[in-house]
Coordinates of C-alpha atoms in Angstrom, one line a residue:
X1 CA 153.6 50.5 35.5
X2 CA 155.5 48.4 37.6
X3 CA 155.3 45.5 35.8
X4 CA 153.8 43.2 38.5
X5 CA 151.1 41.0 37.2
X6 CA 149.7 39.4 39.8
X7 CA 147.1 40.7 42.5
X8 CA 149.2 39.7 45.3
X9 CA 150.9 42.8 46.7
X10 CA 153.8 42.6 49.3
X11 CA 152.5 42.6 53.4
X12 CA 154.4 45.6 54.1
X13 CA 152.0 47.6 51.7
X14 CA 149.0 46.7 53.0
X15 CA 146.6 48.6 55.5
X16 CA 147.3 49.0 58.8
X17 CA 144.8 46.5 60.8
X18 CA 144.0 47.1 64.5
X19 CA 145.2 44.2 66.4
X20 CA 143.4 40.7 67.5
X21 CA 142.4 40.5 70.5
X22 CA 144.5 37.7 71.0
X23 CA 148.0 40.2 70.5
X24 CA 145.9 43.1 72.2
X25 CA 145.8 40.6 75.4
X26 CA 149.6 39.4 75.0
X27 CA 151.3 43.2 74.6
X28 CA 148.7 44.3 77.2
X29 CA 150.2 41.2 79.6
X30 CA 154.1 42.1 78.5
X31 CA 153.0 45.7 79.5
X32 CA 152.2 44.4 82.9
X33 CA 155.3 42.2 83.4
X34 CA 157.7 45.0 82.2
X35 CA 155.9 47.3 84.8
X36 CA 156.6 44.4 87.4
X37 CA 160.4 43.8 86.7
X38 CA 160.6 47.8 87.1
X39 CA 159.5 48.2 90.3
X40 CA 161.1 45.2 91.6
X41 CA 164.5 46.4 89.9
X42 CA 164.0 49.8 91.5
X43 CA 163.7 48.1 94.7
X44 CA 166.5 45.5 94.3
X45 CA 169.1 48.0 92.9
X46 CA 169.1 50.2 95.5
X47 CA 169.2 47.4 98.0
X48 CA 172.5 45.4 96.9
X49 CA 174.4 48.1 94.7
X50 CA 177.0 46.6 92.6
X51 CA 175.0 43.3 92.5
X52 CA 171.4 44.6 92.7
X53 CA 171.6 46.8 90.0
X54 CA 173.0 44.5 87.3
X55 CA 170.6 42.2 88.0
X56 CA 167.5 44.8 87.3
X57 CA 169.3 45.6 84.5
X58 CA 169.6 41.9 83.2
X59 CA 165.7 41.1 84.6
X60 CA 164.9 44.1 81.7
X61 CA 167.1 42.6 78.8
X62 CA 166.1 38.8 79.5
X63 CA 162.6 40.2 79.7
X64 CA 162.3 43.0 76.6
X65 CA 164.6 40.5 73.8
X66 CA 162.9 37.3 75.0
X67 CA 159.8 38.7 74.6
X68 CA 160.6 40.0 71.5
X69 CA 162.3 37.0 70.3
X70 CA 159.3 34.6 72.1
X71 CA 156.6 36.6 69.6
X72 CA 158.6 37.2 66.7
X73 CA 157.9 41.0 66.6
X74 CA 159.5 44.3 67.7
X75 CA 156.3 44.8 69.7
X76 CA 157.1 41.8 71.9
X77 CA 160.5 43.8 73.2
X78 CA 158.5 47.7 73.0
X79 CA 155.5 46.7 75.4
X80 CA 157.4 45.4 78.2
X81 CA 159.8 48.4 77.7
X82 CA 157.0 50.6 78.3
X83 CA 155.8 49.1 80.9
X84 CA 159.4 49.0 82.7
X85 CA 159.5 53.1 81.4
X86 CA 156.1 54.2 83.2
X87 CA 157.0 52.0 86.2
X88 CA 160.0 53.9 87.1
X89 CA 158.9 57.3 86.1
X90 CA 156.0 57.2 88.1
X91 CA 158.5 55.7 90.9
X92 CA 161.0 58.9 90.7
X93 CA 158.4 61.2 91.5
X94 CA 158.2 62.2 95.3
X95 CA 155.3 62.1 97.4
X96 CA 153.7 65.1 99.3
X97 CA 155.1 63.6 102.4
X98 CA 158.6 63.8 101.0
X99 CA 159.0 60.0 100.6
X100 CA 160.5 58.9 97.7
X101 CA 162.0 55.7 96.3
X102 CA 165.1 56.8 95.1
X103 CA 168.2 58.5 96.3
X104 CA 170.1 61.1 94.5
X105 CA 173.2 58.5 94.0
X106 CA 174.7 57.1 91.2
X107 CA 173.0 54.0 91.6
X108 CA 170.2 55.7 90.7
X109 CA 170.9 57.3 87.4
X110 CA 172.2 54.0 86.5
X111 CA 169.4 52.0 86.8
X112 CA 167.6 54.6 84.8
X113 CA 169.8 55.6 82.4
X114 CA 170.8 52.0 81.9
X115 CA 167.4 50.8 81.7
X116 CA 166.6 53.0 79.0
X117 CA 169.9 52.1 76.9
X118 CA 169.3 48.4 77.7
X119 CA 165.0 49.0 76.6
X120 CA 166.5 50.9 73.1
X121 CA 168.7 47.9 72.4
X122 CA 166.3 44.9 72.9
X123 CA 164.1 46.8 70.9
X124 CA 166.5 47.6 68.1
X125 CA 167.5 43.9 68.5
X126 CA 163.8 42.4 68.0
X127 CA 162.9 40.6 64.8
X128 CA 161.1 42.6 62.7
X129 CA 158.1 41.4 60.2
X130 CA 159.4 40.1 57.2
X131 CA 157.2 39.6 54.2
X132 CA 157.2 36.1 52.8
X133 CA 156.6 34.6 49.4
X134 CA 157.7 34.8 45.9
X135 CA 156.2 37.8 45.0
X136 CA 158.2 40.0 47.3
X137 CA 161.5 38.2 46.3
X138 CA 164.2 40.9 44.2
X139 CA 164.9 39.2 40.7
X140 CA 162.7 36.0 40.6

């Protein structure tokens, strides 16, 4: 009973579809790129400290919101925010040698913690799927 007479329904309603291989290949790609720009950002911050570390952190926003902005989808800006995510906790963990890749400094926590604020915003910032048409329009 709500009124609707058409058959159309809005997209947002319908089932969830596995994706194409097509967008399977391009998330799976961002996944890889965002696990790229963490390592190198991991390596650069620690290496030039006031400089190398804001530019990890811009090499994750440029990447995560154009990505997201590039495909049009909040899953553009989540995959390479992944990717960047397992990179560097994979990278914190210390070997049975005792080698590891970052100091206890405050560097450090502020490439990670920054990452991860910057990875939350480009994702909150990433166009989201918006049903089109006349059917889903409020009053028409």
């Amino acid at each position: 009973m709500s009124g609707r007479t058409g058959a159309t329904s809005s997209a947002l309603a319908q089932p969830l579809r596995p994706p194409s291989f097509g967008w399977a290949a391009l998330y799976l790609g961002l996944f890889v790129l965002g696990a790229v720009v963490g390592v190198a950002g991991a390596l650069v911050q620690a290496a030039w400290f006031p400089g190398g570390l804001l530019l990890a952190l811009a090499a994750e926003a440029g990447l995560c919101l154009g990505a997201g902005r590039a495909v049009g989808r909040r899953g553009g800006a989540v995959a390479p925010a992944a990717g960047w995510a397992l990179a560097v906790v994979l990278l914190t963990t210390s070997r049975p040698e005792g080698d590891f890749l970052f100091a206890a400094g405050s560097g450090s926590y502020l490439f990670l913690l920054g990452g991860i604020a910057v990875a939350v915003m480009c994702a909150t910032l990433a166009p989201v799927r918006q049903p089109d048409g006349d059917a889903v329009r409020l009053r028409k």
